[in-house]
Coordinates of C-alpha atoms in Angstrom, one line a residue:
M21 CA 47.9 230.5 140.3
A22 CA 50.0 229.0 137.5
D23 CA 53.8 229.3 137.6
A24 CA 53.8 229.9 133.8
S25 CA 51.3 230.3 131.0
Y26 CA 51.2 229.4 127.3
D27 CA 48.7 229.2 124.5
A28 CA 49.9 225.7 123.8
V29 CA 51.6 223.2 126.0
I30 CA 53.3 220.3 124.3
I31 CA 54.3 217.2 126.3
G32 CA 57.6 215.7 125.0
A33 CA 60.3 217.1 122.8
G34 CA 60.4 214.1 120.5
H35 CA 60.7 215.1 116.8
N36 CA 56.9 215.2 116.4
G37 CA 56.5 217.4 119.5
L38 CA 59.1 219.8 117.9
C39 CA 57.5 219.8 114.6
L40 CA 54.2 220.8 116.1
A41 CA 55.8 223.5 118.3
A42 CA 57.5 225.0 115.4
Y43 CA 54.4 225.3 113.2
L44 CA 52.3 226.7 116.2
A45 CA 54.8 229.2 117.2
R46 CA 55.1 230.4 113.5
A47 CA 51.3 230.6 113.4
G48 CA 51.4 233.1 116.3
M49 CA 50.8 230.9 119.3
N50 CA 52.8 231.1 122.5
V51 CA 54.2 227.6 122.8
G52 CA 55.9 225.8 125.7
V53 CA 57.5 222.3 125.2
F54 CA 58.2 220.1 128.4
E55 CA 60.6 217.3 128.1
R56 CA 61.5 214.8 130.9
R57 CA 65.1 214.2 129.6
H58 CA 67.9 216.6 129.2
D59 CA 67.8 216.6 125.4
E60 CA 65.3 216.4 122.7
G61 CA 64.8 214.0 119.8
G62 CA 63.2 210.9 121.3
G63 CA 64.1 208.0 118.8
A64 CA 66.4 210.3 117.0
H65 CA 69.1 209.4 119.5
T66 CA 72.9 209.2 118.9
D67 CA 75.4 208.4 121.7
E68 CA 79.0 207.1 122.3
A69 CA 77.5 203.8 123.2
T70 CA 80.7 201.8 123.0
V71 CA 83.8 203.9 123.6
P72 CA 84.4 207.7 123.3
G73 CA 84.7 208.9 119.8
F74 CA 82.4 206.3 118.3
W75 CA 78.9 207.6 117.7
H76 CA 76.0 205.2 117.3
N77 CA 72.4 205.7 116.5
L78 CA 70.6 203.9 119.4
H79 CA 67.2 203.8 117.5
A80 CA 66.3 205.6 114.3
Q81 CA 68.9 204.8 111.6
Y82 CA 67.9 205.9 108.2
M83 CA 66.0 208.9 107.2
E84 CA 63.5 207.7 104.5
F85 CA 61.1 210.7 104.5
I86 CA 63.5 213.6 103.8
D87 CA 62.2 214.1 100.2
Y88 CA 58.6 214.4 101.5
M89 CA 58.7 216.0 105.0
P90 CA 57.1 219.5 105.0
F91 CA 58.9 220.3 108.3
Y92 CA 62.3 219.8 106.5
R93 CA 61.6 222.4 103.8
D94 CA 59.0 224.7 105.4
F95 CA 61.7 225.5 108.2
D96 CA 64.8 225.1 106.0
L97 CA 66.3 222.6 108.5
P98 CA 69.6 222.5 106.6
S99 CA 70.1 226.1 107.7
F100 CA 70.0 224.8 111.3
G101 CA 72.6 222.2 110.7
A102 CA 70.8 219.2 109.2
R103 CA 72.9 217.5 106.5
M104 CA 72.0 214.4 104.6
I105 CA 73.9 212.0 102.4
K106 CA 72.1 209.5 100.0
P107 CA 74.3 206.5 99.2
Q108 CA 73.8 205.0 95.8
A109 CA 73.9 201.3 97.0
Q110 CA 70.9 201.5 99.3
V111 CA 69.9 198.0 100.4
G112 CA 71.8 194.8 100.2
I113 CA 72.0 191.2 101.3
A114 CA 75.3 189.2 101.7
F115 CA 75.5 185.5 101.6
A116 CA 78.0 183.2 103.2
D117 CA 77.8 180.3 100.7
G118 CA 79.6 182.0 97.8
R119 CA 76.7 183.5 96.0
P120 CA 76.8 187.1 94.7
P121 CA 75.1 189.7 96.8
L122 CA 71.7 191.3 95.9
V123 CA 71.9 195.1 95.9
I124 CA 69.0 197.4 95.5
Y125 CA 70.2 201.0 94.2
L126 CA 68.5 204.3 94.3
P127 CA 65.4 204.5 92.0
E128 CA 67.2 206.5 89.4
L129 CA 69.9 203.6 89.2
A130 CA 67.3 201.1 88.1
D131 CA 69.6 199.4 85.5
R132 CA 72.1 198.5 88.4
T133 CA 69.2 197.1 90.5
F134 CA 67.9 195.0 87.4
K135 CA 71.4 193.6 86.9
S136 CA 71.8 192.6 90.4
I137 CA 68.3 191.0 90.8
A138 CA 68.6 189.3 87.4
Q139 CA 71.6 187.3 88.7
F140 CA 68.9 185.2 90.5
S141 CA 65.9 185.8 88.4
R142 CA 65.3 187.9 85.3
H143 CA 61.6 187.7 85.9
D144 CA 62.1 189.2 89.5
A145 CA 64.2 191.9 88.1
E146 CA 61.6 192.9 85.5
V147 CA 58.7 192.8 87.9
F148 CA 60.6 194.7 90.8
N149 CA 61.7 197.6 88.6
E150 CA 58.3 197.8 86.9
I151 CA 56.4 197.9 90.3
R152 CA 59.0 200.3 91.8
R153 CA 58.7 202.7 88.7
K154 CA 55.0 202.9 89.1
V155 CA 55.1 203.4 92.9
M156 CA 57.8 206.2 92.5
D157 CA 55.6 207.9 89.9
A158 CA 52.9 208.1 92.5
D159 CA 55.2 208.8 95.4
R160 CA 53.7 212.3 96.2
Y161 CA 50.3 210.9 96.6
I162 CA 51.5 208.0 98.9
A163 CA 53.3 210.7 100.8
A164 CA 50.1 212.7 100.9
I165 CA 48.3 209.9 102.9
L166 CA 51.0 209.9 105.5
Y167 CA 51.0 213.8 105.8
T168 CA 47.2 214.1 105.7
P169 CA 45.3 213.5 109.1
T170 CA 43.5 210.2 109.4
P171 CA 39.8 210.8 108.6
D172 CA 37.9 211.2 111.9
E173 CA 34.7 209.2 111.8
S174 CA 33.3 211.0 114.8
R175 CA 33.2 214.2 112.7
G176 CA 31.9 212.5 109.4
E177 CA 35.3 212.9 107.7
S178 CA 36.4 210.9 104.6
A179 CA 39.6 210.5 102.7
D180 CA 40.6 213.3 100.3
P181 CA 39.1 212.2 96.9
E182 CA 42.1 213.4 94.8
I183 CA 44.6 211.4 96.9
A184 CA 42.4 208.4 97.2
G185 CA 41.7 208.5 93.5
K186 CA 45.4 208.5 92.6
V187 CA 46.2 205.6 95.1
L188 CA 43.4 203.6 93.5
E189 CA 44.9 204.3 90.2
L190 CA 48.2 203.0 91.4
Y191 CA 46.6 199.8 92.8
S192 CA 44.9 199.3 89.4
S193 CA 48.1 199.9 87.5
L194 CA 49.9 197.3 89.6
G195 CA 47.0 194.8 89.0
F196 CA 46.0 194.9 92.6
G197 CA 42.3 194.2 92.5
A198 CA 40.0 194.1 95.6
E199 CA 41.1 190.6 96.3
W200 CA 44.7 191.9 96.8
M201 CA 43.8 194.5 99.5
P202 CA 43.8 192.1 102.6
R203 CA 46.8 190.1 101.5
S204 CA 49.8 190.2 103.7
P205 CA 53.0 191.5 102.4
K206 CA 54.5 188.0 102.5
V207 CA 51.7 186.6 100.4
I208 CA 52.2 189.4 97.9
I209 CA 56.0 189.0 97.8
D210 CA 55.7 185.3 97.3
E211 CA 53.2 185.7 94.6
L212 CA 55.2 188.2 92.7
F213 CA 58.7 187.1 93.1
E214 CA 60.4 183.7 92.7
S215 CA 63.9 183.9 94.0
T216 CA 64.7 183.3 97.7
E217 CA 67.4 186.1 97.6
L218 CA 65.0 188.8 96.6
R219 CA 62.2 187.4 98.9
A220 CA 64.7 187.4 101.9
T221 CA 65.6 191.0 101.1
L222 CA 62.1 192.2 100.9
Y223 CA 60.8 190.3 103.9
R224 CA 63.4 192.1 106.0
Q225 CA 62.8 195.5 104.5
C226 CA 59.1 195.1 105.2
V227 CA 59.6 194.8 108.9
E228 CA 62.1 197.6 109.2
W229 CA 59.3 200.2 109.1
G230 CA 57.0 198.1 111.2
A231 CA 54.7 196.6 108.7
N232 CA 53.5 193.0 109.7
L233 CA 55.0 190.7 107.2
H234 CA 52.5 187.9 107.9
A235 CA 49.4 189.8 108.8
G236 CA 49.5 193.2 107.1
D237 CA 47.9 194.4 103.9
A238 CA 48.5 195.5 100.4
F239 CA 49.2 199.1 101.4
G240 CA 51.9 197.8 103.8
F241 CA 53.5 196.1 100.9
I242 CA 53.5 199.3 98.8
L243 CA 54.6 201.5 101.7
S244 CA 57.3 199.5 103.4
V245 CA 58.4 197.0 100.7
I246 CA 58.5 199.2 97.6
W247 CA 58.3 203.1 98.4
L248 CA 60.6 203.1 101.4
C249 CA 63.0 200.4 99.9
G250 CA 66.2 202.2 98.6
N251 CA 65.1 205.8 99.3
H252 CA 67.0 206.3 102.4
Y253 CA 69.2 209.3 103.6
M254 CA 71.8 209.2 106.4
S255 CA 72.1 212.0 108.8
V256 CA 75.6 213.5 109.0
G257 CA 76.8 213.3 112.6
G258 CA 74.2 210.8 113.5
T259 CA 70.4 211.1 113.6
H260 CA 70.4 213.3 116.6
T261 CA 72.0 216.0 114.4
L262 CA 68.6 216.3 112.7
A263 CA 66.8 216.4 116.1
H264 CA 69.1 219.4 117.1
A265 CA 68.1 221.2 113.7
M266 CA 64.4 220.6 114.6
A267 CA 64.9 222.0 118.1
S268 CA 66.7 225.0 116.8
A269 CA 63.9 225.6 114.2
A270 CA 61.2 225.5 116.9
L271 CA 63.2 227.9 119.2
N272 CA 63.9 230.2 116.2
A273 CA 60.1 230.3 115.5
G274 CA 59.6 231.4 119.1
A275 CA 58.8 228.2 121.1
D276 CA 60.2 227.6 124.6
L277 CA 61.8 224.3 125.3
R278 CA 62.1 223.2 128.8
Y279 CA 64.3 220.1 129.6
T280 CA 64.4 217.9 132.7
S281 CA 60.8 219.0 133.2
P282 CA 58.7 215.7 133.3
V283 CA 55.0 216.2 133.1
V284 CA 53.1 214.2 135.7
E285 CA 49.5 215.2 135.3
I286 CA 47.3 216.8 132.5
L287 CA 45.0 219.2 134.3
T288 CA 41.4 219.7 133.3
T289 CA 38.9 222.5 134.1
S290 CA 35.1 221.9 133.3
G291 CA 36.0 219.0 131.0
R292 CA 38.7 220.9 129.1
A293 CA 42.5 220.5 129.1
S294 CA 43.8 223.5 130.9
G295 CA 47.4 222.7 131.7
V296 CA 49.9 220.4 133.2
R297 CA 51.6 219.8 136.5
L298 CA 55.3 219.0 136.5
K299 CA 57.2 216.7 138.8
D300 CA 58.6 219.5 140.8
G301 CA 55.1 220.8 141.5
R302 CA 54.9 223.7 139.1
I303 CA 51.6 224.3 137.4
I304 CA 51.8 225.3 133.7
E305 CA 48.6 226.9 132.3
A306 CA 47.5 226.0 128.8
R307 CA 45.4 228.8 127.7
R308 CA 44.2 227.1 124.5
L309 CA 45.4 223.5 124.2
V310 CA 47.6 220.6 125.4
A311 CA 49.2 218.2 123.0
S312 CA 50.9 215.1 124.0
N313 CA 53.9 213.5 122.1
A314 CA 53.8 210.6 124.6
D315 CA 52.4 207.2 124.0
P316 CA 48.6 206.6 124.8
R317 CA 49.5 204.6 128.0
T318 CA 51.4 207.6 129.4
T319 CA 48.9 210.1 128.2
F320 CA 45.7 208.6 129.3
L321 CA 46.5 206.2 132.1
E322 CA 49.4 208.0 133.8
L323 CA 48.8 211.7 133.2
I324 CA 45.0 211.7 133.2
G325 CA 44.2 208.5 135.1
W326 CA 41.6 205.7 134.5
D327 CA 38.9 207.4 136.8
R328 CA 38.9 210.5 134.6
L329 CA 38.6 208.7 131.2
S330 CA 35.5 208.5 129.1
D331 CA 33.9 205.0 128.5
F332 CA 35.3 205.3 124.9
R333 CA 38.8 205.9 126.0
R334 CA 38.6 203.1 128.5
E335 CA 37.5 200.7 125.8
R336 CA 40.2 201.9 123.4
M337 CA 42.9 201.6 126.2
A338 CA 41.7 198.1 127.0
N339 CA 42.1 197.1 123.3
W340 CA 45.5 199.0 122.8
R341 CA 48.4 196.8 122.3
F342 CA 52.2 197.5 121.9
G343 CA 54.2 195.5 119.5
P344 CA 55.2 192.9 118.4
E345 CA 55.8 194.6 115.0
H346 CA 57.7 197.6 116.0
V347 CA 60.1 196.2 118.6
L348 CA 63.8 196.4 118.1
G349 CA 67.2 195.7 119.6
T350 CA 70.1 197.9 118.6
P351 CA 73.6 196.4 118.5
S352 CA 76.6 198.9 118.3
F353 CA 80.1 197.8 117.3
A354 CA 83.2 200.0 117.3
L355 CA 85.5 198.5 114.7
H356 CA 89.1 198.7 113.4
E357 CA 88.0 197.8 109.9
A358 CA 84.7 198.0 108.0
P359 CA 83.2 194.6 107.1
D360 CA 84.7 193.0 103.9
Y361 CA 82.0 190.6 102.6
K362 CA 82.7 187.4 100.8
S363 CA 80.0 188.3 98.3
A364 CA 82.1 191.5 97.4
Q365 CA 84.1 189.4 95.0
F366 CA 81.1 189.5 92.6
N367 CA 80.0 193.1 93.4
P368 CA 82.2 195.3 95.7
D369 CA 79.1 197.6 96.2
I370 CA 78.0 195.3 99.0
N371 CA 80.9 196.6 101.0
K372 CA 79.5 200.2 100.6
C373 CA 75.9 199.5 100.9
F374 CA 73.9 201.7 103.2
Y375 CA 71.8 199.0 104.7
T376 CA 73.2 195.5 104.6
I377 CA 71.3 192.4 105.7
V378 CA 73.6 189.8 107.4
G379 CA 72.9 186.3 108.6
F380 CA 70.2 184.9 106.3
E381 CA 70.7 182.4 103.5
N382 CA 67.0 182.3 102.3
H383 CA 63.7 183.7 102.9
E384 CA 62.5 181.0 105.1
Q385 CA 65.2 181.9 107.7
V386 CA 63.9 185.6 107.6
S387 CA 60.2 184.5 108.1
D388 CA 61.1 182.2 110.9
Y389 CA 63.3 184.9 112.6
I390 CA 60.4 187.3 112.5
L391 CA 57.8 184.9 113.7
Q392 CA 60.0 184.0 116.7
A393 CA 60.3 187.6 117.7
Y394 CA 56.6 188.2 117.1
G395 CA 55.9 185.2 119.3
G396 CA 57.8 186.5 122.3
R397 CA 61.1 184.6 121.8
V398 CA 64.6 186.0 121.2
P399 CA 65.3 184.7 117.6
E400 CA 67.6 181.7 117.5
R401 CA 69.4 182.9 114.4
P402 CA 71.1 186.2 115.3
G403 CA 70.7 188.0 111.9
A404 CA 70.7 191.7 111.7
G405 CA 70.2 194.7 109.5
T406 CA 73.5 196.8 109.6
W407 CA 74.7 200.3 108.9
V408 CA 78.3 201.4 108.8
N409 CA 77.8 205.1 108.4
T410 CA 81.5 206.0 108.7
L411 CA 81.9 204.8 105.2
W412 CA 80.4 208.1 104.3
D413 CA 80.6 210.2 107.3
R414 CA 84.0 210.2 109.1
S415 CA 82.8 212.4 112.0
Q416 CA 81.2 209.3 113.6
A417 CA 84.4 207.5 114.5
P418 CA 88.1 208.2 114.9
E419 CA 90.3 208.4 111.8
G420 CA 90.6 205.0 110.1
M421 CA 88.1 203.3 112.3
H422 CA 84.4 202.6 111.9
A423 CA 81.2 202.7 113.9
M424 CA 78.5 200.0 113.1
N425 CA 74.9 200.4 114.0
G426 CA 72.3 197.6 113.6
W427 CA 68.8 196.3 114.3
Y428 CA 67.7 192.9 115.6
F429 CA 64.0 192.2 115.9
F430 CA 63.3 191.3 119.5
P431 CA 60.2 190.4 121.6
R432 CA 58.3 192.9 123.6
A433 CA 60.1 194.1 126.8
S434 CA 57.7 192.3 129.1
C435 CA 58.3 188.9 127.4
L436 CA 61.5 188.4 129.4
N437 CA 62.4 189.4 132.8
P438 CA 65.2 191.8 133.7
N439 CA 67.6 188.8 134.5
E440 CA 66.8 187.2 131.1
W441 CA 67.4 190.5 129.3
D442 CA 70.7 190.8 131.0
E443 CA 71.6 187.3 129.6
V444 CA 70.6 188.6 126.1
R445 CA 72.7 191.7 126.4
S446 CA 75.8 189.8 127.5
S447 CA 75.6 187.1 124.8
Y448 CA 73.6 188.0 121.7
N449 CA 76.2 190.4 120.2
A450 CA 78.8 187.6 120.5
R451 CA 76.5 185.2 118.8
F452 CA 75.9 187.7 115.9
L453 CA 79.7 188.4 115.6
E454 CA 80.3 184.5 115.3
L455 CA 77.6 184.4 112.4
W456 CA 78.8 187.8 110.9
G457 CA 82.3 186.3 110.4
K458 CA 80.8 183.6 108.2
Y459 CA 79.8 186.4 105.7
A460 CA 82.8 188.8 106.2
S461 CA 86.0 187.0 107.1
N462 CA 87.6 190.0 108.8
M463 CA 84.6 190.3 111.3
T464 CA 86.4 188.5 114.2
R465 CA 86.8 189.5 117.7
R466 CA 90.2 191.0 117.0
N467 CA 88.4 193.5 114.7
V468 CA 86.0 194.7 117.5
I469 CA 87.2 197.4 119.9
S470 CA 84.0 197.3 121.9
D471 CA 80.3 196.6 121.5
K472 CA 77.1 197.3 123.2
L473 CA 73.5 196.1 122.8
Y474 CA 70.3 198.0 123.7
V475 CA 67.3 195.6 124.0
S476 CA 63.6 196.5 123.9
F477 CA 63.6 196.8 127.8
D478 CA 66.2 199.5 127.5
M479 CA 64.2 201.3 124.8
E480 CA 61.2 201.3 127.2
R481 CA 63.1 203.0 130.0
R482 CA 65.5 205.2 128.0
I483 CA 63.4 206.5 125.2
A484 CA 60.0 206.1 126.7
M485 CA 58.8 203.5 124.1
P486 CA 56.5 201.1 125.9
E487 CA 57.6 197.4 125.3
G488 CA 60.2 199.0 123.0
D489 CA 57.5 199.8 120.4
F490 CA 58.6 202.6 118.2
S491 CA 55.2 203.3 117.0
H492 CA 53.7 203.7 120.4
G493 CA 51.2 200.7 119.7
R494 CA 47.9 200.4 118.0
L495 CA 44.5 199.2 118.4
G496 CA 44.2 195.5 118.7
T497 CA 41.8 195.3 115.8
G498 CA 44.6 195.8 113.3
M499 CA 43.2 198.9 111.8
S500 CA 45.8 200.9 109.8
F501 CA 46.3 204.7 110.1
T502 CA 44.7 205.2 106.7
M503 CA 41.3 203.9 107.9
P504 CA 38.8 206.4 109.5
R505 CA 38.8 206.1 113.2
R506 CA 37.4 208.1 116.0
F507 CA 39.6 210.7 117.9
V508 CA 42.9 210.3 116.3
Y509 CA 44.6 213.5 116.7
R510 CA 41.8 215.3 118.6
T511 CA 40.6 213.6 121.7
E512 CA 37.2 213.5 123.4
I513 CA 38.6 215.9 125.9
E514 CA 38.3 219.4 124.5
G515 CA 41.6 221.1 124.0
L516 CA 43.7 217.9 124.3
Y517 CA 45.3 216.7 121.2
L518 CA 47.7 213.8 120.3
C519 CA 50.8 214.4 118.2
G520 CA 52.8 211.3 118.7
A521 CA 53.6 208.1 116.7
S522 CA 50.3 206.4 117.9
A523 CA 48.4 208.9 115.8
G524 CA 50.3 208.9 112.6
G525 CA 52.9 206.2 112.5
G526 CA 56.4 205.7 113.6
G527 CA 59.7 206.6 112.0
I528 CA 61.3 210.0 111.7
S529 CA 58.6 211.5 109.4
A530 CA 57.3 214.3 111.5
A531 CA 54.0 213.3 110.1
P532 CA 52.1 213.0 113.4
G533 CA 53.3 216.5 114.4
Y534 CA 52.5 218.0 111.0
N535 CA 49.0 216.4 111.0
A536 CA 48.3 217.5 114.6
F537 CA 49.2 221.0 113.4
K538 CA 46.6 220.7 110.5
V539 CA 43.8 219.7 112.9
I540 CA 44.6 222.3 115.5
A541 CA 44.8 225.0 112.7
E542 CA 41.3 223.9 111.7
D543 CA 40.0 224.1 115.1
Y544 CA 41.6 227.5 116.0
G545 CA 41.4 229.3 112.7
L546 CA 45.1 229.3 112.0
E547 CA 46.4 229.8 108.5
K548 CA 46.1 226.7 106.4
I549 CA 49.5 226.7 104.8
W550 CA 49.0 223.2 103.2
R551 CA 46.3 224.8 101.0
K552 CA 48.7 227.2 99.3
P553 CA 49.1 226.8 95.6
G554 CA 51.5 224.1 94.6
R555 CA 51.2 222.1 97.7
L556 CA 49.4 218.7 97.7
Y557 CA 49.8 218.4 101.5

């Protein structure tokens, strides 16, 4: 006999699991969410990583989907404590050799972006602003791709004709014919732009959201390089504040959240998902469905087991790979002073840029850096993308001091052994600080109160991201989430659904959770809220 019973059991209280729980509970289902850790949020994780009083985002940094996320508006997350700031200077790159910085501002401040890029190339400034304007004019349709379930070829599904038509119109307006579709973002960037300064900025921006710079496609360029470039929000109090708001919304809708309750097995009865078994031995019945926010390796190999998998799933898991595109290391620095960049003499906005690229003088250095990480090596040049959120949010550090967060791109967790990762933890931040000081003269050891580095090995153990991959991996064929596939949110096991990043992409978008709700609503006859008048998705 079961120890508890729900209509829907959700494995994992990451932000996608919380999203699905909230929608299902509002639709009338009795929902239980079971989380292995003591807290919710997954990659939306903020901690006093350096010293008490300094709050650092250990994984997710910027909130690029707030303008498009249905969960944020449908459940009025600000009423549960979510607060956002959108800095004017969004993306910047500083230089050590006396050049001005390059700064990309909010889309509505296109004249400032033009002026900054034109210092290096008027051609680049004109082309970038034109492409960005066209992409932002179609932004709702790009978002609709993200927030619409991937067509399931096992059910004969195809893309929504209105959305597909608008995206094809965008391609046409950009001059992207069929020959552009398979081109990598790097090839497209190099074709469109001539200055090394803008190329370096866009290379780095491309990989921030996990698009493969060297082997992606034109949609990756549009999505990661243009749409998500300079459209970032900062979560006041840290990204975990947003996770708390999501959990509160799910609880308010009627869901149950159970912490320190790791699931160790997905139970099936007559081929149908019927519940879960917890580590403490309790059996939780799922009267209608089980949904997993975990990665595919955990879901299928650990919770179900190889012997219980279909031939299709065995083949898919054999071809599933984690990284290298989505693997990060997170440096955290507690500082006396915020960085004061040499480039600020030309444009002081680089000192108040939300996301600042440090450590690269040209686009070749960025490309080499990425290729080294993709190839299983810790990059020789310790460049980083950096955020100093305390420039806007004083709650994240003691008065007069600053908390810095950053991202390195690192190899997969298994590429180094534990002793080698220990060496990286103990030395890489110091190497970065030495390089950082060449760009901002006040960035010396005397300015650092404490620092900490979380590597991909830590991400795997602490936030349950295999190999440190924030998108939970993908098929080795390189198929994108926009292409028809078999069993994306539904699985071949009746009543078992996926709602995590492997189904709908990484980042704090809540798209996988929302799309899983759409699929479940279709299967169980729940209200199709996305079809209400005025909603595209």
